[in-house]
XYZ file of C-alpha atoms in Angstrom:
695
model
C -11.583 -38.016 8.185
C -14.904 -36.911 7.340
C -14.466 -34.192 9.226
C -11.505 -33.233 7.558
C -13.239 -33.499 3.940
C -16.124 -31.363 5.346
C -13.911 -28.726 5.986
C -12.338 -28.531 3.035
C -15.488 -29.085 0.927
C -18.171 -26.895 3.183
C -16.166 -24.273 4.816
C -13.783 -23.304 1.764
C -14.728 -21.568 -1.367
C -14.117 -24.091 -4.386
C -12.050 -20.652 -6.586
C -9.893 -20.216 -3.787
C -9.333 -24.072 -3.462
C -8.444 -24.114 -6.913
C -5.923 -21.336 -6.978
C -4.425 -22.682 -3.774
C -3.943 -26.046 -5.261
C -2.328 -24.682 -8.227
C 0.427 -22.657 -6.414
C 1.002 -25.500 -3.984
C 1.426 -28.090 -7.103
C 3.519 -26.097 -9.096
C 5.439 -24.689 -5.982
C 6.147 -28.066 -4.675
C 7.156 -29.520 -7.720
C 9.574 -26.403 -8.797
C 10.974 -26.386 -4.707
C 11.542 -30.589 -5.005
C 13.505 -29.836 -8.466
C 15.635 -27.578 -7.053
C 16.308 -29.493 -4.153
C 17.449 -32.288 -6.392
C 19.951 -29.387 -7.656
C 21.351 -28.960 -4.318
C 22.206 -32.478 -3.708
C 24.232 -32.154 -6.727
C 26.701 -29.072 -6.187
C 29.239 -28.190 -3.645
C 30.536 -25.274 -2.323
C 28.801 -21.840 -2.762
C 26.882 -23.302 -5.574
C 25.032 -25.523 -3.229
C 24.865 -22.380 -0.813
C 22.912 -20.700 -3.356
C 21.069 -23.551 -4.486
C 19.764 -23.992 -0.933
C 18.882 -20.160 -0.728
C 16.725 -20.196 -3.904
C 14.848 -23.463 -2.888
C 14.002 -22.186 0.882
C 12.812 -19.031 -0.868
C 10.583 -20.799 -3.481
C 9.145 -23.364 -0.908
C 8.625 -21.286 1.662
C 6.679 -18.548 -0.551
C 4.945 -21.629 -2.172
C 3.852 -22.890 1.272
C 2.856 -19.291 2.586
C 1.115 -18.155 -0.466
C -0.835 -22.066 -0.366
C -1.940 -21.282 3.133
C -3.169 -17.540 2.950
C -4.673 -18.030 -0.666
C -6.806 -21.244 1.176
C -7.424 -18.765 4.009
C -8.955 -16.419 1.406
C -11.865 -18.871 0.509
C -12.518 -20.031 4.529
C -15.926 -19.004 5.075
C -15.956 -18.143 9.206
C -19.428 -16.101 9.002
C -17.711 -13.789 10.461
C -15.483 -10.413 10.120
C -12.059 -11.504 9.729
C -8.532 -9.771 8.736
C -4.902 -10.165 9.461
C -2.603 -9.055 11.669
C 0.712 -7.768 9.804
C 3.552 -8.695 11.988
C 2.292 -12.067 12.558
C 1.430 -12.530 8.854
C 5.345 -11.805 7.939
C 6.308 -13.840 10.590
C 5.287 -16.911 9.240
C 6.780 -16.027 6.016
C 10.265 -15.753 7.062
C 9.464 -18.930 9.371
C 8.486 -20.975 6.410
C 11.449 -19.791 4.782
C 13.970 -20.255 7.571
C 12.954 -23.457 8.672
C 12.307 -25.274 5.229
C 15.884 -24.161 4.425
C 17.055 -25.670 7.539
C 15.485 -28.533 6.593
C 16.864 -28.831 3.089
C 20.441 -28.263 4.462
C 20.146 -30.859 6.498
C 18.641 -33.568 3.944
C 21.416 -32.457 1.124
C 24.068 -33.161 3.671
C 24.554 -36.632 3.593
C 24.205 -39.039 0.783
C 22.573 -42.065 2.616
C 21.737 -41.626 6.242
C 18.791 -41.003 7.925
C 19.369 -37.128 8.071
C 18.000 -37.196 4.658
C 14.469 -37.934 6.198
C 15.287 -35.972 9.329
C 15.416 -32.895 6.924
C 12.421 -33.470 5.571
C 10.762 -33.991 8.501
C 12.008 -30.159 9.659
C 10.478 -29.252 6.476
C 7.433 -30.414 7.584
C 7.824 -28.789 11.120
C 8.272 -25.347 9.060
C 4.919 -25.878 7.187
C 3.311 -26.424 10.480
C 5.034 -23.495 12.071
C 4.239 -21.194 9.115
C 0.488 -22.393 9.589
C 0.213 -22.179 13.109
C 2.139 -18.765 13.336
C -0.202 -17.200 10.738
C -3.096 -18.241 12.260
C -2.149 -16.503 15.305
C -2.513 -13.401 13.202
C -5.862 -14.102 11.806
C -7.972 -11.967 13.396
C -11.995 -12.550 13.906
C -15.072 -11.077 15.692
C -15.058 -13.543 18.377
C -12.792 -16.122 19.462
C -11.152 -19.434 17.931
C -11.292 -22.526 19.920
C -8.750 -25.312 19.145
C -9.230 -29.301 18.904
C -5.588 -30.918 20.211
C -6.292 -33.963 18.392
C -6.244 -32.644 14.976
C -3.119 -30.287 15.511
C -1.316 -33.074 16.767
C -2.361 -34.728 13.756
C -1.491 -32.149 11.035
C 2.073 -31.975 13.086
C 2.222 -35.197 12.498
C 1.160 -35.606 8.932
C 3.449 -32.715 7.742
C 6.346 -34.458 9.217
C 5.772 -37.632 7.611
C 4.803 -36.600 4.268
C 8.106 -33.701 4.546
C 10.178 -36.958 5.356
C 9.134 -38.882 2.202
C 9.502 -35.737 -0.097
C 13.327 -35.793 0.592
C 13.418 -39.487 0.693
C 12.403 -39.642 -2.664
C 14.411 -37.252 -4.105
C 17.779 -38.930 -2.171
C 16.751 -42.416 -2.868
C 15.124 -43.095 -6.056
C 13.832 -46.433 -7.118
C 12.331 -45.298 -10.419
C 12.517 -42.316 -12.632
C 9.178 -41.050 -11.633
C 10.527 -40.442 -8.150
C 11.387 -36.655 -8.642
C 7.419 -36.118 -9.473
C 6.834 -38.410 -6.265
C 8.693 -35.910 -4.140
C 6.612 -33.169 -5.688
C 3.456 -35.064 -5.091
C 4.740 -35.982 -0.983
C 5.427 -32.220 -0.796
C 2.099 -31.114 -1.743
C 0.378 -33.868 0.638
C 2.838 -31.983 3.162
C 1.370 -28.545 2.660
C -2.591 -29.563 2.014
C -2.290 -32.145 4.903
C -1.296 -29.411 7.542
C -3.280 -27.168 6.476
C -6.613 -28.566 6.246
C -6.428 -30.902 9.217
C -5.349 -27.849 10.862
C -8.270 -25.987 9.676
C -10.234 -28.913 11.068
C -9.174 -28.265 14.446
C -10.399 -24.327 14.096
C -13.762 -23.534 15.765
C -14.857 -19.900 15.328
C -17.048 -18.696 18.011
C -18.627 -15.607 16.829
C -19.078 -12.335 19.413
C -21.173 -9.451 18.008
C -19.240 -7.108 20.882
C -15.850 -7.728 20.097
C -13.716 -5.196 18.961
C -11.605 -6.013 15.624
C -7.585 -4.624 16.021
C -7.255 -1.244 14.458
C -4.365 -2.423 12.008
C -5.397 -5.473 10.230
C -4.595 -6.264 6.397
C -7.640 -6.368 4.487
C -8.440 -9.845 2.416
C -8.150 -7.529 -0.643
C -5.005 -5.844 -0.134
C -3.466 -9.373 0.851
C -4.733 -10.883 -2.167
C -2.900 -8.350 -4.282
C 0.444 -9.149 -2.582
C 0.077 -12.799 -2.283
C -0.796 -12.853 -6.079
C 2.289 -10.563 -7.059
C 5.014 -12.348 -4.602
C 4.088 -16.004 -5.748
C 4.312 -15.009 -9.822
C 7.610 -13.105 -9.092
C 9.055 -15.833 -6.736
C 7.871 -18.866 -9.035
C 8.517 -17.159 -12.443
C 12.284 -16.462 -11.062
C 12.754 -20.064 -9.505
C 11.678 -21.543 -12.879
C 13.842 -19.330 -15.018
C 16.841 -20.034 -12.807
C 16.089 -23.970 -12.743
C 15.499 -23.759 -17.000
C 18.833 -22.016 -17.646
C 20.754 -24.195 -15.375
C 19.443 -27.427 -16.803
C 19.995 -26.295 -20.288
C 23.593 -25.208 -19.440
C 23.965 -28.706 -17.801
C 22.769 -30.101 -20.882
C 25.068 -28.323 -23.138
C 27.929 -29.180 -20.609
C 27.104 -32.710 -20.960
C 26.910 -32.806 -24.510
C 30.328 -30.961 -24.873
C 31.863 -33.457 -22.310
C 30.219 -36.385 -24.668
C 31.717 -34.673 -27.752
C 35.120 -34.511 -26.314
C 35.023 -38.424 -25.152
C 34.118 -39.510 -28.684
C 37.320 -37.703 -30.485
C 40.944 -38.443 -30.008
C 42.748 -35.662 -27.829
C 45.775 -35.328 -29.823
C 44.278 -35.615 -33.386
C 40.891 -34.459 -32.975
C 39.318 -37.162 -34.904
C 36.750 -39.721 -33.970
C 38.188 -42.091 -31.728
C 37.458 -45.999 -31.408
C 34.147 -45.355 -29.737
C 32.833 -43.195 -32.119
C 34.000 -45.093 -34.874
C 31.879 -48.287 -33.673
C 28.966 -45.612 -33.055
C 29.174 -44.700 -36.485
C 29.740 -47.445 -38.733
C 26.999 -49.365 -36.257
C 24.629 -46.561 -37.531
C 25.523 -47.151 -41.331
C 25.096 -50.935 -40.614
C 21.916 -50.614 -39.441
C 20.113 -48.134 -41.864
C 17.157 -49.743 -43.837
C 19.242 -49.746 -47.167
C 22.766 -51.176 -45.676
C 21.960 -54.386 -47.131
C 21.565 -53.554 -50.654
C 24.776 -51.197 -50.665
C 28.623 -51.700 -49.835
C 30.481 -50.126 -46.980
C 34.129 -50.670 -47.338
C 36.478 -50.452 -43.930
C 40.079 -49.322 -44.989
C 42.808 -50.314 -41.696
C 45.845 -48.919 -41.882
C 48.439 -47.610 -39.819
C 52.077 -45.518 -39.859
C 54.814 -47.187 -41.385
C 58.481 -45.932 -39.626
C 56.324 -44.366 -36.805
C 57.800 -46.379 -34.114
C 61.160 -45.438 -35.066
C 60.571 -41.808 -35.491
C 59.158 -42.092 -31.732
C 62.230 -43.888 -30.477
C 64.801 -41.885 -32.585
C 63.111 -38.050 -32.102
C 61.041 -38.432 -29.212
C 57.333 -38.537 -28.422
C 57.112 -35.030 -29.524
C 58.036 -35.665 -33.045
C 55.680 -38.824 -32.931
C 52.939 -36.584 -31.588
C 53.620 -34.125 -34.686
C 53.534 -36.586 -37.215
C 50.171 -38.126 -35.945
C 48.598 -34.561 -35.791
C 49.718 -34.133 -39.332
C 48.827 -37.451 -41.065
C 45.349 -36.742 -39.198
C 45.046 -33.431 -40.768
C 45.585 -34.639 -44.191
C 43.441 -37.624 -43.988
C 40.492 -35.138 -42.765
C 41.298 -32.396 -45.737
C 40.314 -35.298 -48.482
C 37.015 -36.418 -46.914
C 33.681 -36.725 -48.951
C 30.243 -37.282 -47.811
C 29.605 -40.681 -46.743
C 33.037 -40.913 -45.613
C 35.089 -40.856 -42.448
C 38.313 -41.526 -40.500
C 38.921 -42.177 -37.002
C 42.027 -43.109 -34.685
C 41.552 -46.184 -32.993
C 44.678 -46.785 -31.454
C 48.271 -45.530 -31.188
C 49.004 -45.157 -34.717
C 46.384 -47.285 -36.210
C 43.732 -45.494 -38.286
C 40.332 -46.733 -40.038
C 38.684 -45.346 -42.893
C 35.047 -45.881 -43.869
C 33.279 -44.887 -47.014
C 29.667 -45.638 -48.363
C 29.715 -43.561 -51.734
C 32.059 -46.129 -53.648
C 30.412 -48.695 -55.365
C 33.564 -51.062 -56.701
C 36.896 -52.630 -55.667
C 38.159 -50.341 -58.131
C 37.190 -47.073 -56.560
C 37.756 -48.300 -53.186
C 41.511 -48.730 -54.203
C 41.425 -45.491 -55.593
C 40.537 -43.743 -52.252
C 43.226 -46.095 -50.714
C 45.774 -44.920 -53.078
C 44.735 -41.326 -52.204
C 45.464 -42.302 -48.543
C 49.034 -43.764 -49.355
C 49.765 -40.534 -51.290
C 48.592 -38.010 -48.752
C 50.586 -39.757 -45.857
C 53.789 -40.402 -47.984
C 54.232 -36.585 -48.593
C 57.332 -35.509 -46.501
C 56.833 -33.576 -42.852
C 58.524 -30.959 -41.718
C 59.483 -30.871 -37.906
C 62.290 -29.481 -36.064
C 64.253 -28.526 -38.981
C 63.947 -32.159 -40.071
C 62.160 -33.781 -42.900
C 60.337 -37.075 -41.590
C 59.042 -39.697 -44.045
C 56.324 -42.222 -43.439
C 54.205 -44.662 -45.112
C 51.156 -47.120 -44.827
C 49.557 -50.289 -46.237
C 46.148 -50.808 -46.339
C 43.631 -53.509 -45.875
C 39.880 -53.396 -46.920
C 37.105 -55.227 -46.066
C 33.472 -54.927 -47.331
C 29.970 -55.033 -45.610
C 28.444 -57.005 -46.062
C 30.727 -59.501 -48.278
C 31.294 -62.073 -45.652
C 31.071 -60.093 -42.595
C 27.721 -58.950 -40.478
C 29.470 -57.186 -37.293
C 31.807 -54.488 -37.229
C 34.116 -56.737 -35.128
C 34.093 -59.187 -37.916
C 34.551 -55.895 -40.324
C 37.688 -54.816 -38.677
C 38.710 -58.089 -38.130
C 39.106 -58.809 -41.643
C 40.336 -55.472 -42.567
C 43.416 -55.913 -40.071
C 43.822 -59.309 -41.758
C 44.130 -58.074 -45.060
C 46.469 -54.947 -43.849
C 49.005 -57.570 -42.318
C 48.794 -59.383 -45.686
C 49.545 -56.102 -47.458
C 52.721 -54.801 -45.040
C 54.087 -58.463 -45.941
C 53.972 -57.875 -49.407
C 55.940 -54.506 -49.038
C 55.013 -50.786 -47.878
C 52.511 -48.822 -49.801
C 50.272 -51.637 -50.789
C 47.175 -52.216 -50.982
C 45.165 -55.475 -50.024
C 41.489 -56.634 -50.166
C 40.322 -59.325 -47.629
C 39.511 -62.843 -48.824
C 38.959 -65.880 -47.175
C 42.474 -67.755 -48.162
C 43.851 -65.193 -45.484
C 42.289 -67.469 -42.605
C 45.754 -68.909 -41.894
C 45.738 -66.125 -39.105
C 42.863 -67.443 -37.584
C 44.238 -70.972 -37.477
C 47.584 -69.235 -35.449
C 44.915 -67.917 -33.223
C 43.306 -71.267 -32.549
C 46.780 -72.726 -31.915
C 47.329 -69.605 -29.678
C 44.077 -70.672 -27.969
C 45.243 -74.246 -27.309
C 48.306 -73.410 -25.979
C 46.606 -71.143 -23.461
C 45.089 -73.924 -21.698
C 48.064 -76.198 -21.744
C 50.368 -73.071 -20.370
C 47.997 -72.877 -17.457
C 48.256 -76.355 -16.850
C 52.263 -75.901 -16.922
C 52.253 -72.683 -14.833
C 53.409 -70.450 -17.635
C 51.402 -67.325 -16.713
C 52.432 -65.081 -14.124
C 51.404 -62.168 -12.174
C 52.864 -58.943 -12.323
C 52.109 -55.812 -10.005
C 52.200 -52.429 -10.493
C 51.962 -50.008 -7.928
C 49.572 -47.146 -6.784
C 50.522 -44.320 -5.144
C 48.615 -41.520 -3.271
C 49.177 -38.396 -5.390
C 49.964 -35.710 -2.365
C 52.677 -37.989 -0.558
C 53.325 -40.856 -3.098
C 53.147 -43.493 -0.299
C 52.170 -46.962 -1.914
C 48.317 -47.366 -1.546
C 47.761 -50.567 -3.784
C 48.693 -52.626 -6.464
C 47.277 -53.818 -9.932
C 47.476 -57.332 -10.570
C 48.446 -57.844 -14.368
C 48.650 -61.256 -16.176
C 51.903 -62.148 -18.068
C 52.470 -65.471 -20.460
C 55.981 -66.904 -20.868
C 55.611 -68.996 -23.831
C 57.996 -71.583 -24.313
C 58.689 -70.954 -27.929
C 57.411 -67.541 -28.485
C 58.783 -66.040 -25.051
C 56.720 -63.092 -23.445
C 53.011 -62.591 -25.372
C 51.601 -59.708 -24.520
C 48.281 -59.815 -22.851
C 46.774 -57.560 -25.553
C 47.588 -60.497 -27.899
C 46.291 -63.355 -25.959
C 43.126 -61.652 -23.911
C 40.841 -61.224 -26.824
C 41.415 -64.723 -27.742
C 40.737 -65.796 -24.396
C 37.359 -64.024 -24.319
C 36.642 -65.040 -27.726
C 37.031 -68.882 -26.660
C 35.391 -68.551 -23.559
C 39.133 -69.534 -21.632
C 38.613 -66.339 -20.127
C 36.637 -67.404 -17.552
C 39.099 -70.195 -16.251
C 41.878 -68.102 -16.669
C 40.345 -65.126 -14.884
C 39.287 -67.254 -11.861
C 42.963 -68.171 -11.898
C 43.912 -64.674 -11.596
C 41.385 -63.673 -8.890
C 42.582 -66.947 -6.766
C 46.350 -66.332 -7.275
C 46.080 -62.789 -6.795
C 44.170 -63.276 -3.210
C 46.763 -65.953 -2.078
C 49.817 -63.687 -2.692
C 48.042 -60.721 -0.926
C 46.994 -62.738 1.873
C 50.438 -63.510 2.978
C 51.638 -59.984 3.065
C 52.778 -58.241 6.107
C 51.689 -54.979 4.475
C 48.282 -55.365 4.089
C 47.933 -53.466 0.859
C 44.544 -53.457 -1.541
C 45.034 -55.389 -4.782
C 42.937 -54.497 -7.965
C 41.953 -57.163 -10.415
C 40.306 -57.018 -13.728
C 37.247 -58.806 -14.606
C 36.340 -59.694 -18.083
C 32.742 -58.894 -19.072
C 31.940 -62.901 -19.448
C 32.973 -63.147 -16.022
C 30.841 -60.325 -14.651
C 28.056 -61.822 -16.281
C 28.102 -65.040 -15.088
C 25.342 -65.009 -12.026
C 27.504 -67.223 -10.005
C 30.730 -64.837 -9.834
C 29.619 -63.220 -6.401
C 29.515 -66.720 -4.985
C 33.101 -67.508 -6.398
C 34.186 -64.318 -5.108
C 33.147 -65.164 -1.574
C 34.619 -68.817 -1.596
C 38.029 -67.622 -3.061
C 38.296 -64.983 -0.153
C 36.918 -67.566 2.246
C 39.792 -69.989 0.965
C 42.494 -67.427 1.029
C 41.694 -65.878 4.072
C 41.886 -62.712 2.251
C 39.932 -59.524 4.188
C 37.345 -58.533 1.144
C 38.212 -54.656 1.988
C 41.666 -55.471 0.165
C 39.866 -56.521 -2.815
C 39.327 -54.047 -5.545
C 37.569 -55.467 -8.766
C 38.079 -53.425 -11.975
C 35.335 -53.645 -14.638
C 35.077 -51.892 -18.199
C 31.719 -50.217 -19.420
C 31.502 -52.906 -22.142
C 31.079 -55.308 -19.211
C 28.022 -53.798 -18.147
C 26.515 -51.759 -21.008
C 25.051 -55.196 -22.662
C 22.808 -55.694 -19.605
C 22.622 -53.173 -17.195
C 20.044 -54.814 -15.007
C 21.990 -57.682 -14.688
C 25.333 -56.264 -14.103
C 24.296 -53.985 -11.265
C 22.410 -57.313 -9.515
C 25.901 -58.898 -9.757
C 28.078 -55.681 -8.414
C 25.483 -55.127 -5.828
C 26.364 -58.798 -4.645
C 29.891 -58.172 -4.988
C 29.808 -54.979 -2.508
C 27.680 -56.827 -0.280
C 30.541 -59.198 0.744
C 32.880 -56.056 0.821
C 34.815 -56.091 -2.012
C 35.267 -52.670 -3.845
C 34.449 -51.874 -7.566
C 36.207 -49.390 -9.990
C 35.540 -48.468 -13.342
C 38.494 -49.279 -15.655
C 39.270 -47.045 -18.745
C 36.963 -44.294 -18.280
C 36.713 -42.053 -21.055
C 37.539 -44.506 -23.789
C 34.027 -46.081 -24.180
C 30.538 -44.913 -23.579
C 31.519 -43.645 -20.170
C 27.870 -41.995 -19.575
C 27.013 -39.994 -16.247
C 23.926 -42.165 -16.252
C 26.150 -45.438 -15.711
C 28.053 -43.399 -13.190
C 24.388 -42.207 -11.085
C 23.242 -46.048 -11.509
C 25.939 -48.241 -10.522
C 27.359 -48.055 -7.359
C 31.464 -47.352 -8.158
C 33.749 -47.035 -5.657
C 36.738 -45.685 -7.910
C 36.890 -44.560 -11.402
C 40.113 -45.006 -13.433
C 40.876 -42.442 -16.220
C 42.711 -44.237 -19.039
C 46.114 -43.619 -20.071
C 45.596 -42.186 -23.109
C 44.261 -38.814 -21.696
C 46.918 -38.403 -19.099
C 49.694 -39.097 -21.422
C 48.561 -35.638 -23.502
C 47.415 -33.503 -20.544
C 50.367 -31.106 -20.957
C 50.018 -30.952 -24.619
C 46.443 -31.261 -25.693
C 43.578 -29.156 -24.303
C 41.105 -31.627 -25.151
C 43.217 -33.998 -22.682
C 43.014 -31.731 -19.903
C 39.460 -30.722 -20.171
C 38.410 -34.421 -20.144
C 40.337 -35.101 -17.046
C 39.472 -32.151 -15.289
C 35.624 -32.802 -16.169
C 36.065 -36.215 -14.943
C 37.574 -35.147 -11.786
C 34.869 -32.442 -11.315
C 32.017 -35.215 -11.986
C 33.230 -38.076 -10.037
C 34.283 -35.362 -6.942
C 30.241 -34.056 -7.375
C 29.121 -38.100 -7.005
C 31.639 -38.740 -4.119
C 33.998 -41.298 -5.973
C 37.564 -41.284 -5.812
C 39.941 -41.110 -8.845
C 43.116 -42.635 -10.105
C 44.653 -41.844 -13.073
C 46.630 -44.357 -14.994
C 49.505 -43.800 -17.197
C 51.344 -41.175 -14.916
C 55.195 -41.427 -16.394
C 56.675 -37.982 -15.340
C 56.505 -35.292 -13.091
C 54.645 -33.159 -15.339
C 51.860 -35.626 -15.156
C 52.073 -35.582 -11.688
C 51.537 -31.918 -11.029
C 48.498 -31.384 -13.338
C 46.939 -34.318 -11.356
C 47.988 -32.848 -8.149
C 46.760 -29.437 -9.359
C 43.399 -31.003 -10.021
C 42.987 -33.001 -6.762
C 43.306 -36.315 -8.441
C 43.962 -38.644 -5.469
C 45.634 -41.662 -6.130
C 47.844 -42.157 -9.710
C 49.375 -45.348 -11.269
C 52.299 -45.411 -13.806
C 55.685 -45.496 -14.861
C 56.655 -42.524 -12.890
C 56.411 -44.337 -9.915
C 57.242 -48.052 -10.926
C 56.449 -50.558 -13.954
C 54.511 -53.582 -13.474
C 56.884 -56.167 -11.718
C 57.398 -59.947 -10.571
C 56.052 -60.007 -6.898
C 59.772 -61.139 -5.459
C 61.081 -57.693 -6.965
C 58.625 -56.054 -4.549
C 59.218 -57.860 -1.601
C 60.869 -54.484 0.342
C 57.147 -52.755 0.229
C 54.410 -55.577 0.667
C 56.610 -57.551 3.285
C 59.112 -54.787 4.803
C 61.124 -55.477 7.502
C 59.761 -55.522 10.920
C 62.121 -53.253 12.433
C 61.152 -50.046 14.513
C 62.904 -47.932 11.805
C 61.165 -49.736 8.753
C 57.740 -49.729 10.610
C 58.071 -45.891 10.997
C 58.794 -45.500 7.318
C 55.861 -45.711 4.956
C 56.188 -47.664 1.537
C 57.259 -45.471 -0.966
C 58.719 -46.454 -4.186
C 62.301 -45.126 -4.430
C 63.166 -46.291 -7.798
C 61.924 -43.312 -10.080
C 64.796 -42.646 -11.767
C 65.740 -45.949 -12.806
C 62.002 -46.571 -14.169
C 61.957 -43.178 -16.421
C 65.423 -44.528 -17.760
C 64.257 -47.526 -18.719
């Protein structure tokens, strides 16, 4: 070690060392940043990035070596043989390029480190071929121990460099990768130079065609500046393009594809910001909740095209009259909210509501028909009796239903006397507990199909409640109540266990997808409970897929990540459900090891008519492909939806086109096919498309 330090401090000129270190550090950091881009691309783009990375990396290695050699004090006349010098540059570019290509060819295997070791070998080959062209008036003797040590050091630090890019543990690993490459270059060079002993010989003749150090210095400086400038500019331009694309994608995901209005996620984000401003407690925020009267009838009688036209016209009218401090969002099918912070009295808020009623009540022309809609508006006020967005929205909804009960085009402000709805929810919560004991809950199964072949690849398990008095109750009504009361833990456990019991008995070993509530995922004992259920029921872990939404992981990402990793260690699959409706950020997909992404049905429903929806779906598929995550599209209801997804490369679909949710008794021909030779030769494909579409 002392000999290596002595070689650096005594046998090299300080100015040349500083120049070499500067080039090495800048070139190494840039090279590893470019290598990071290689791993995030495919096809021609990947080949282009690998070429650029190998040229920049090889040039940085080569230049660092020869700039350091400019300051090497051999105490004899020295020069450089042109052919060997040029060959060393070619080797540096070629071998490091091969190493980066191998390291980028896999996501998790040891080929990552093997490729890095090859990069180290490229550094060594450049060094020793370059030294073969180093001509002195005398001869060079080599210490084989230091030569071997330089090879080992280069390989180890090269492997560490690619590993830190491919297996990051903190956000600083990208810098650690650059440092590792600096160490690979520096250790190879200086340990290798420690192995050199120049023996002077005054009688030795120097070759006639050598490159003087002055000429080589100029060439080195020009090549270095040119290549590093090109690499830097390319990286900066690409980063800016990626940032712009991410911002555009986020903008698309925060707006409703059909109407262009902000969606639920944008509404929550913007209202939350208004409520958290320093002067929020000293001013009032009015929330107006409303939907469109007679919208369902228009949809049923005139079709979805008419319904979509009505929604677009309504959104356009709402948006035209907005003033500063106001915004409107579409949060559901025909559900809208308007928010204002520029009014100070109930009377002013009522005037705004009257304006909305007048605008929406105007006739709508469509296909030589005149359509008419109306609305009733419920209004809640922050901070009067509400502290959260959920409270504010719930109060506005209660007031809206009270307004509807009075008649059309009515306005109603929330007050505490409207808590009858809350009492009804409490009664429903109590009925749920007894209903589970009485066996009123049922499992329905909706098939998931291969996009190309139509073959059934699995089922999503859905919950239904057959109430003895109210009949079939929608999950949209009782699941939120179960989540608020905490009963979702018991109900979710029942669904998971019952699903596994049923699937374990099938002759056809299809996968089942079960939804997991946020509270279930937050429970530290959930992975152990899944393990117990699989053991009790005998279901193979690989057949179970757990679907989670981003709202279930966003509150405590570290805990959620720990739970998900434990679940994956069991062998079950993890899918992100309803992708595109919430935060759905790129960082979430990078952080969490999802096995599948499920695109929300809201985007699929309008891919044929809405460029925004098509762009979101297409962007999601491209993003998932770059991350090697399969995609399933929900809400596929017709052949047009299916053709679009086939053309865009979506692997799996789910929707009414192949089958509605059905009780298991209706699916026996799929899950338990007859064991005849003819049946076994046929794939399990849904054959009831026509009846489903007509239903």
